[in-house]
Coordinates of C-alpha atoms and ligand atoms in Angstrom, one line a residue:
M3 CA 0.0 0.0 0.0
S4 CA 1.4 3.4 -0.9
S5 CA 1.6 6.0 1.8
S6 CA 3.2 9.4 2.5
L7 CA 6.0 8.2 4.8
D8 CA 9.2 10.0 5.4
I9 CA 12.0 7.8 4.4
I10 CA 15.7 8.3 4.9
V11 CA 18.4 6.3 3.1
I12 CA 21.8 6.5 4.6
G13 CA 24.6 6.1 2.0
G14 CA 24.8 7.3 -1.5
G15 CA 26.4 4.2 -3.0
A16 CA 25.0 1.6 -5.4
A17 CA 22.6 0.0 -2.8
G18 CA 21.4 3.4 -1.4
F19 CA 20.7 4.9 -4.8
F20 CA 19.0 1.8 -6.2
A21 CA 16.8 1.6 -3.0
A22 CA 16.0 5.3 -3.1
I23 CA 15.0 5.3 -6.8
T24 CA 13.0 2.1 -6.4
C25 CA 11.2 3.4 -3.4
A26 CA 10.4 6.8 -4.9
Q27 CA 9.1 5.2 -8.1
T28 CA 7.1 2.5 -6.2
H29 CA 5.7 4.8 -3.6
P30 CA 5.5 8.2 -5.3
H31 CA 3.8 9.8 -2.3
S32 CA 6.7 9.0 0.1
R33 CA 9.3 11.6 0.7
V34 CA 12.7 10.0 0.1
T35 CA 15.9 11.6 1.3
L36 CA 19.3 10.2 0.6
L37 CA 22.1 11.2 2.9
E38 CA 25.7 10.9 1.8
S39 CA 28.6 11.7 4.1
T40 CA 31.0 12.9 1.5
S41 CA 30.8 15.6 -1.2
K42 CA 30.3 13.0 -4.0
V43 CA 27.9 10.2 -4.4
L44 CA 28.5 6.8 -6.0
T45 CA 32.3 7.0 -5.5
K46 CA 32.8 3.2 -5.7
V47 CA 30.6 2.8 -8.7
R48 CA 32.8 5.5 -10.4
I49 CA 36.0 3.5 -9.8
A50 CA 34.5 0.1 -10.2
G51 CA 36.0 -2.3 -12.7
G52 CA 39.0 0.1 -13.3
G53 CA 36.6 3.0 -14.2
R54 CA 34.6 0.9 -16.6
C55 CA 32.1 -0.4 -14.0
N56 CA 31.4 -4.1 -14.2
V57 CA 27.7 -3.7 -13.2
T58 CA 26.8 -7.3 -13.1
H59 CA 27.5 -10.8 -14.5
H60 CA 25.7 -12.7 -17.3
C61 CA 24.4 -15.4 -15.0
F62 CA 20.6 -15.6 -15.1
E63 CA 20.1 -18.7 -13.1
P64 CA 19.7 -17.9 -9.3
A65 CA 20.9 -21.4 -8.3
Q66 CA 24.1 -20.9 -10.3
L67 CA 24.4 -17.2 -9.3
I68 CA 24.6 -17.9 -5.6
T69 CA 27.6 -20.1 -6.0
Y70 CA 29.7 -17.0 -6.6
Y71 CA 29.0 -15.7 -3.1
P72 CA 31.3 -17.0 -0.3
R73 CA 29.0 -15.3 2.1
G74 CA 25.3 -14.5 1.6
G75 CA 24.6 -17.0 -1.3
R76 CA 22.0 -19.0 0.6
E77 CA 20.1 -15.9 1.7
L78 CA 20.3 -14.4 -1.8
R79 CA 18.7 -17.4 -3.4
G80 CA 15.1 -16.1 -3.1
A81 CA 16.2 -12.5 -3.5
F82 CA 17.6 -13.3 -7.0
T83 CA 14.3 -14.8 -8.1
R84 CA 12.8 -11.3 -7.5
F85 CA 15.6 -9.2 -8.9
Q86 CA 18.6 -10.7 -10.7
P87 CA 21.2 -9.7 -13.4
K88 CA 18.6 -10.0 -16.2
D89 CA 16.3 -7.5 -14.5
L90 CA 19.2 -5.2 -13.9
I91 CA 20.2 -5.2 -17.5
E92 CA 16.6 -4.6 -18.5
W93 CA 16.4 -1.8 -16.0
F94 CA 19.5 0.0 -17.3
E95 CA 18.4 -0.5 -20.9
S96 CA 14.9 1.0 -20.1
Q97 CA 16.8 4.1 -18.9
G98 CA 18.7 4.3 -22.2
V99 CA 22.0 2.7 -21.0
A100 CA 23.2 0.1 -23.4
L101 CA 25.2 -2.7 -21.8
K102 CA 27.5 -5.4 -23.3
T103 CA 28.7 -8.8 -22.1
E104 CA 32.3 -9.7 -22.4
T105 CA 33.5 -13.3 -23.2
D106 CA 34.0 -14.0 -19.5
G107 CA 30.5 -13.1 -18.6
R108 CA 31.2 -9.6 -17.1
V109 CA 28.7 -6.9 -18.0
F110 CA 29.8 -3.3 -18.7
P111 CA 28.2 -0.2 -20.2
V112 CA 28.9 -0.1 -23.9
S113 CA 30.4 3.3 -23.3
D114 CA 33.2 1.6 -21.3
T115 CA 33.0 4.3 -18.7
S116 CA 31.4 4.2 -15.3
E117 CA 30.2 7.8 -15.7
T118 CA 27.4 6.5 -17.9
I119 CA 26.1 4.4 -14.9
V120 CA 26.6 7.3 -12.4
D121 CA 24.9 9.8 -14.6
C122 CA 21.9 7.5 -15.2
L123 CA 21.5 6.8 -11.5
I124 CA 21.7 10.5 -10.5
K125 CA 19.3 11.5 -13.3
T126 CA 16.8 8.8 -12.5
A127 CA 16.9 9.6 -8.8
K128 CA 16.3 13.3 -9.5
K129 CA 13.4 12.5 -11.9
A130 CA 11.9 10.3 -9.2
K131 CA 12.1 13.3 -6.8
V132 CA 14.7 11.7 -4.4
N133 CA 16.2 14.5 -2.3
I134 CA 20.0 14.0 -2.4
D135 CA 21.9 15.6 0.5
I136 CA 25.7 15.4 0.3
N137 CA 28.1 16.3 3.1
S138 CA 25.5 14.8 5.5
E139 CA 27.3 12.2 7.6
V140 CA 25.0 10.4 10.0
I141 CA 26.6 9.9 13.4
N142 CA 23.8 8.6 15.5
L143 CA 20.5 6.8 15.0
I144 CA 17.8 6.5 17.7
K145 CA 14.5 4.7 17.5
K146 CA 11.7 6.6 19.3
N147 CA 8.4 4.8 19.4
N148 CA 7.4 4.6 15.7
H149 CA 9.9 6.9 14.2
F150 CA 13.7 7.4 14.0
Q151 CA 15.8 10.3 15.0
V152 CA 18.8 10.8 12.8
E153 CA 21.7 12.9 14.0
L154 CA 24.1 14.4 11.5
K155 CA 27.7 15.4 12.1
T156 CA 26.7 19.0 11.3
G157 CA 24.5 18.9 14.4
K158 CA 21.2 18.7 12.5
I159 CA 18.6 16.3 13.7
L160 CA 16.2 14.7 11.2
K161 CA 13.1 12.6 11.8
C162 CA 11.7 9.8 9.6
D163 CA 9.3 6.9 9.7
R164 CA 11.5 4.4 7.9
I165 CA 15.3 4.2 7.6
L166 CA 17.6 2.3 5.3
V167 CA 21.2 1.8 6.3
A168 CA 23.3 1.4 3.0
T169 CA 26.6 2.6 4.3
G170 CA 28.9 0.0 2.7
S171 CA 31.9 -1.3 4.6
N172 CA 32.1 1.8 6.7
K173 CA 32.9 1.8 10.4
I174 CA 30.2 4.3 11.4
G175 CA 27.6 2.3 9.4
Y176 CA 28.4 -0.8 11.4
Q177 CA 28.2 1.2 14.6
L178 CA 24.7 2.6 13.6
A179 CA 23.5 -1.0 12.9
K180 CA 25.0 -2.2 16.2
S181 CA 23.4 0.6 18.2
L182 CA 20.0 -0.6 17.0
G183 CA 20.7 -4.2 18.2
H184 CA 22.5 -5.8 15.3
E185 CA 25.5 -8.2 15.5
I186 CA 28.4 -7.3 13.3
I187 CA 30.4 -10.2 12.0
L188 CA 34.1 -9.1 12.0
P189 CA 34.8 -7.1 8.8
I190 CA 37.9 -8.3 7.0
P191 CA 39.3 -8.0 3.5
S192 CA 38.2 -10.2 0.6
L193 CA 39.4 -10.3 -3.0
F194 CA 43.1 -9.9 -2.8
T195 CA 46.2 -11.3 -4.5
F196 CA 48.8 -13.5 -2.8
K197 CA 52.3 -12.3 -2.2
I198 CA 54.7 -15.1 -2.8
K199 CA 58.5 -15.0 -3.1
D200 CA 59.6 -18.1 -4.8
F201 CA 62.5 -19.2 -7.1
R202 CA 60.0 -20.8 -9.4
F203 CA 58.3 -17.5 -10.3
Q204 CA 61.5 -15.4 -10.5
G205 CA 61.7 -13.5 -13.8
L206 CA 58.4 -15.0 -15.0
E207 CA 56.2 -11.9 -14.4
G208 CA 53.4 -11.7 -16.9
I209 CA 53.1 -15.4 -17.5
G210 CA 49.5 -16.5 -17.2
L211 CA 47.6 -19.7 -17.5
N212 CA 43.9 -20.1 -18.2
Q213 CA 43.2 -22.9 -15.7
V214 CA 45.1 -23.9 -12.6
G215 CA 44.0 -25.6 -9.5
L216 CA 44.7 -23.9 -6.1
K217 CA 44.4 -25.4 -2.6
L218 CA 45.2 -24.0 0.8
L219 CA 47.3 -26.7 2.5
G220 CA 45.9 -28.2 5.7
T221 CA 42.3 -27.6 4.7
E222 CA 41.9 -30.4 2.2
K223 CA 38.6 -31.6 3.5
K224 CA 36.9 -28.3 2.8
Q225 CA 35.9 -27.8 -0.8
Q226 CA 35.7 -24.1 -0.5
Y227 CA 39.5 -23.9 0.0
Q228 CA 40.1 -25.5 -3.4
Q229 CA 39.4 -23.3 -6.3
S230 CA 40.4 -23.2 -10.0
G231 CA 40.6 -20.5 -12.6
S232 CA 43.0 -18.3 -14.4
F233 CA 46.4 -17.4 -12.9
L234 CA 48.9 -14.7 -13.5
I235 CA 52.5 -14.4 -12.2
T236 CA 53.1 -10.8 -11.0
H237 CA 56.1 -8.9 -9.6
W238 CA 54.7 -9.6 -6.1
G239 CA 53.4 -13.1 -6.4
I240 CA 50.2 -14.3 -8.1
S241 CA 46.9 -12.9 -9.2
G242 CA 44.1 -14.0 -11.7
F243 CA 40.5 -15.1 -11.2
G244 CA 41.4 -18.4 -9.6
V245 CA 43.6 -16.6 -7.0
L246 CA 41.0 -14.0 -6.3
K247 CA 38.3 -16.6 -5.9
L248 CA 40.4 -18.5 -3.4
S249 CA 41.1 -15.3 -1.5
A250 CA 37.3 -14.7 -1.2
F251 CA 36.4 -18.3 -0.2
G252 CA 39.4 -18.4 2.1
A253 CA 39.1 -14.9 3.4
K254 CA 38.4 -16.0 7.0
I255 CA 41.1 -18.7 7.3
L256 CA 43.7 -16.6 5.6
H257 CA 43.0 -13.7 8.0
K258 CA 43.1 -16.1 11.0
K259 CA 46.5 -17.3 9.8
K260 CA 47.7 -13.7 9.2
Y261 CA 48.0 -14.4 5.5
N262 CA 50.8 -17.0 6.0
M263 CA 49.7 -20.2 4.5
S264 CA 51.0 -22.9 2.2
L265 CA 49.4 -23.2 -1.2
L266 CA 49.4 -26.2 -3.6
I267 CA 49.3 -25.3 -7.3
N268 CA 48.2 -27.7 -10.0
F269 CA 49.3 -26.2 -13.3
L270 CA 47.6 -28.9 -15.2
F271 CA 44.2 -28.8 -13.5
P272 CA 41.9 -30.9 -13.7
D273 CA 44.5 -33.7 -14.3
N274 CA 45.8 -35.2 -11.1
T275 CA 49.4 -36.4 -10.3
D276 CA 48.8 -39.9 -11.5
E277 CA 47.2 -38.8 -14.8
V278 CA 50.2 -36.5 -15.4
K279 CA 52.7 -39.2 -14.5
Q280 CA 51.0 -41.5 -17.1
K281 CA 51.2 -38.7 -19.7
L282 CA 54.9 -38.1 -19.0
L283 CA 55.6 -41.8 -19.4
I284 CA 53.8 -41.9 -22.7
A285 CA 55.7 -38.7 -23.9
K286 CA 59.0 -40.2 -22.9
S287 CA 58.5 -43.3 -25.1
Q288 CA 57.3 -41.4 -28.1
N289 CA 59.7 -41.6 -31.0
Q290 CA 59.3 -38.0 -32.1
R291 CA 60.1 -36.8 -28.5
S292 CA 62.4 -39.3 -26.9
N293 CA 65.7 -38.0 -28.4
K294 CA 64.8 -34.3 -27.8
L295 CA 65.9 -32.1 -24.9
I296 CA 63.3 -32.3 -22.2
S297 CA 63.8 -28.5 -21.4
S298 CA 63.1 -27.5 -25.0
Y299 CA 60.0 -29.6 -25.6
P300 CA 57.6 -28.9 -22.8
L301 CA 54.4 -30.9 -22.4
F302 CA 50.9 -29.7 -21.8
N303 CA 51.3 -26.4 -23.6
L304 CA 53.0 -24.9 -20.6
P305 CA 55.1 -21.8 -21.3
K306 CA 58.7 -22.9 -21.9
R307 CA 60.1 -20.5 -19.2
L308 CA 57.8 -21.9 -16.5
W309 CA 58.5 -25.4 -17.6
K310 CA 62.3 -24.9 -17.3
K311 CA 61.9 -23.4 -13.8
L312 CA 59.9 -26.4 -12.7
L313 CA 62.5 -28.8 -14.1
E314 CA 65.3 -26.9 -12.3
Y315 CA 63.3 -26.9 -9.1
A316 CA 62.8 -30.7 -9.4
N317 CA 66.5 -31.1 -9.9
I318 CA 66.1 -32.5 -13.4
D319 CA 69.1 -31.8 -15.7
C320 CA 67.8 -29.5 -18.5
E321 CA 70.4 -31.1 -20.9
K322 CA 68.8 -34.5 -20.6
N323 CA 66.7 -36.0 -23.4
W324 CA 63.2 -37.1 -22.7
S325 CA 64.2 -40.8 -23.0
E326 CA 66.7 -40.3 -20.1
L327 CA 64.1 -39.2 -17.6
S328 CA 64.2 -41.7 -14.8
Q329 CA 61.1 -43.2 -13.1
K330 CA 62.0 -41.2 -9.9
E331 CA 62.3 -38.0 -11.9
T332 CA 59.0 -38.7 -13.7
I333 CA 57.2 -38.9 -10.4
K334 CA 59.0 -35.8 -9.0
L335 CA 58.1 -33.8 -12.1
A336 CA 54.4 -35.0 -12.0
K337 CA 54.2 -33.9 -8.4
E338 CA 55.8 -30.5 -9.1
L339 CA 53.4 -29.9 -12.0
T340 CA 50.3 -30.8 -10.0
Q341 CA 51.0 -30.2 -6.3
G342 CA 53.9 -27.9 -6.0
Q343 CA 54.0 -26.2 -2.6
Y344 CA 54.3 -22.4 -2.4
E345 CA 54.3 -20.1 0.7
I346 CA 51.8 -17.2 0.8
I347 CA 53.7 -14.5 2.9
E348 CA 51.3 -11.6 2.7
K349 CA 48.1 -10.3 1.3
G350 CA 48.5 -8.3 -2.0
V351 CA 46.2 -5.8 -3.6
F352 CA 43.8 -6.1 -6.5
K353 CA 43.1 -2.6 -7.6
D354 CA 40.2 -3.4 -9.9
E355 CA 37.9 -4.6 -7.2
F356 CA 37.9 -4.9 -3.5
V357 CA 35.3 -5.9 -1.0
T358 CA 34.7 -6.6 2.7
C359 CA 33.8 -10.0 4.1
G360 CA 31.7 -9.5 7.3
G361 CA 29.1 -7.0 8.4
V362 CA 25.6 -7.2 9.8
N363 CA 24.6 -10.8 10.6
L364 CA 22.2 -12.1 7.9
K365 CA 20.2 -14.1 10.4
E366 CA 18.8 -10.7 11.6
I367 CA 17.4 -9.7 8.1
N368 CA 14.2 -10.7 6.3
F369 CA 15.4 -11.2 2.8
K370 CA 12.0 -10.7 1.3
T371 CA 12.0 -7.1 2.3
M372 CA 15.5 -6.4 3.7
E373 CA 13.8 -5.3 6.9
S374 CA 15.6 -5.9 10.2
K375 CA 14.1 -8.6 12.4
V376 CA 15.5 -7.0 15.5
C377 CA 14.5 -3.4 14.8
P378 CA 11.2 -3.0 12.8
H379 CA 11.1 -0.3 10.2
L380 CA 14.9 -0.4 9.8
Y381 CA 16.1 -1.8 6.5
L382 CA 19.7 -2.7 5.4
A383 CA 21.1 -3.2 2.0
G384 CA 24.5 -3.6 0.2
E385 CA 27.9 -4.2 1.6
V386 CA 27.0 -3.2 5.2
L387 CA 25.6 -6.8 5.3
D388 CA 27.7 -9.9 5.7
I389 CA 27.5 -10.6 1.9
D390 CA 30.3 -10.7 -0.6
G391 CA 30.9 -12.2 -3.9
V392 CA 33.9 -13.1 -6.1
T393 CA 35.1 -10.6 -8.7
G394 CA 33.1 -10.3 -11.9
G395 CA 30.1 -8.0 -11.1
F396 CA 28.6 -10.1 -8.3
N397 CA 29.3 -7.5 -5.6
L398 CA 27.4 -4.7 -7.3
Q399 CA 24.6 -7.2 -8.2
S400 CA 24.0 -8.0 -4.5
A401 CA 24.0 -4.2 -3.8
W402 CA 21.4 -3.6 -6.6
T403 CA 19.3 -6.6 -5.6
T404 CA 19.2 -5.9 -1.9
G405 CA 18.7 -2.2 -2.6
W406 CA 15.8 -3.0 -5.0
L407 CA 14.1 -5.3 -2.5
A408 CA 14.4 -2.7 0.3
G409 CA 13.1 0.1 -2.0
K410 CA 10.0 -2.0 -2.9
A411 CA 9.2 -2.7 0.7
I412 CA 10.3 0.3 2.7
G413 CA 7.4 2.5 1.5
N414 CA 4.7 0.0 2.7
K415 CA 2.8 1.1 5.8
Ligands
FAD28 C1 38.2 -0.3 -6.4 C2 37.0 -1.1 -6.4 C3 36.4 -1.5 -7.6 C4 35.3 -2.3 -7.6 N1 34.8 -2.8 -8.8 C5 33.7 -3.5 -8.8 C6 33.1 -4.0 -10.0 O1 33.6 -3.6 -11.1 N2 32.0 -4.8 -10.0 C7 31.4 -5.1 -8.8 O2 30.4 -5.9 -8.8 N3 31.9 -4.6 -7.6 C8 33.0 -3.8 -7.6 N4 33.4 -3.4 -6.4 C9 32.7 -3.6 -5.2 C10 31.4 -2.7 -5.2 O3 31.9 -1.4 -5.6 C11 30.8 -2.7 -3.8 O4 30.5 -4.0 -3.4 C12 29.5 -1.8 -3.8 O5 29.9 -0.5 -4.3 C13 28.9 -1.7 -2.5 O6 27.8 -0.8 -2.6 P1 27.2 -0.2 -1.3 O7 26.2 0.8 -1.8 O8 26.7 -1.2 -0.4 O9 28.4 0.6 -0.6 P2 29.2 1.8 -1.0 O10 29.4 1.8 -2.5 O11 30.5 1.8 -0.2 O12 28.4 3.1 -0.6 C14 28.2 3.5 0.7 C15 28.0 5.0 0.8 O13 27.6 5.3 2.1 C16 28.3 6.5 2.5 N5 28.3 6.5 3.9 C17 29.0 5.7 4.7 N6 28.7 6.0 6.0 C18 27.9 7.0 6.0 C19 27.3 7.8 7.1 N7 27.5 7.5 8.3 N8 26.4 8.8 6.7 C20 26.2 9.1 5.4 N9 26.8 8.4 4.4 C21 27.6 7.4 4.7 C22 29.7 6.3 1.8 O14 30.4 7.5 1.7 C23 29.3 5.7 0.5 O15 29.1 6.7 -0.5 C24 34.6 -2.6 -6.4 C25 35.1 -2.1 -5.2 C26 36.3 -1.3 -5.2 C27 36.8 -0.7 -3.9

């Protein structure tokens, strides 16, 4: 039922904007005010995806989509049946923003600039009569009977009937949610690269592989700590989708171990050590290969420089021919190729995307409406919640979806 409620949205990011627009369009008689602490709205959307803004991912099946969320997937299952990437793409296209899907499934504006997305959101919010107040940092939130009292840093006090906290991974936002009875799961980093100093990577910066297997040693029983995907050797260590995925699924254990853990790399994923050993034995006996230098004729399409490093590390003489590879060396090489051990010594940075694991406990939220179960008429959306996805547009999608759900519900009496 539409009403003339006073609604305040705290946070001018993706979730706050989408919620404010949805609310103002769904409940045109409500007065919607969006408060942003800084002098600029949508800062993260602006820098997202290296300035191109990877708005979502081309994955239209909710059951599949939730597998990209180390935290929040289960809760988002139903939410994605109501508003998912397909709906988002249609939404932007209905506002005149053309989007394109890249071969890896990431969706960007055709313009290749995040300004298109920012402009569209600001324009649509203004058209829907959302009142946008910048330089309005909320420092305190009090519930009084059936309304909220909102205190700004400027000293101003505002009153509203419904409130949405969409403050992202910001300390004050967590404090506001906590002050109204919410539990905050410890916020820690997710989506980072691994710093590794190892002879085997020296001088190989820039070498990448499409598919490697990565496992955190000592956690073999847990599937989430075994990931696969692309891999890139950098000046610092390693990056790539597989690494970022493991950093997200392993965010908590890596934090607990202070980013010092052993990593097993399978350069030939999905083959295992035995399968690789058999392939090496076959290669060794092949006429066209047996009298060739093992170092000059790599197997498995591995880059020659990486192959040589791995041979050296396994103490296999690079001047040997394939036919001279002993049984013991074959086993050693197969192991090096499929379960080489590397030491993660620090967390690196991934400049294109970064997200926080942790936030408001999801058990306290009704995912049909995003209303708090512990504080009625308070709604939460976006990264302030304990939701995070892997890289590829999933983080913004959860902000759009939770913002949309909150916007639909918040104006109901
Ligand atoms: C460098 C970088 C690149 C990224 N690229 C991508 C990408 O390409 N694709 C993708 O899916 N995800 C990307 N992400 C993640 C994505 O940007 C976030 O998950 C998403 O922006 C979260 O949206 P949000 O609205 O919840 O929070 P935010 O975008 O953080 O917005 C919260 C807003 O609330 C304001 N605020 C906080 N506290 C207060 C307060 N007390 N009073 C008033 N206002 C307040 C903040 O100033 C901010 O504007 C990227 C993140 C980073 C850091």
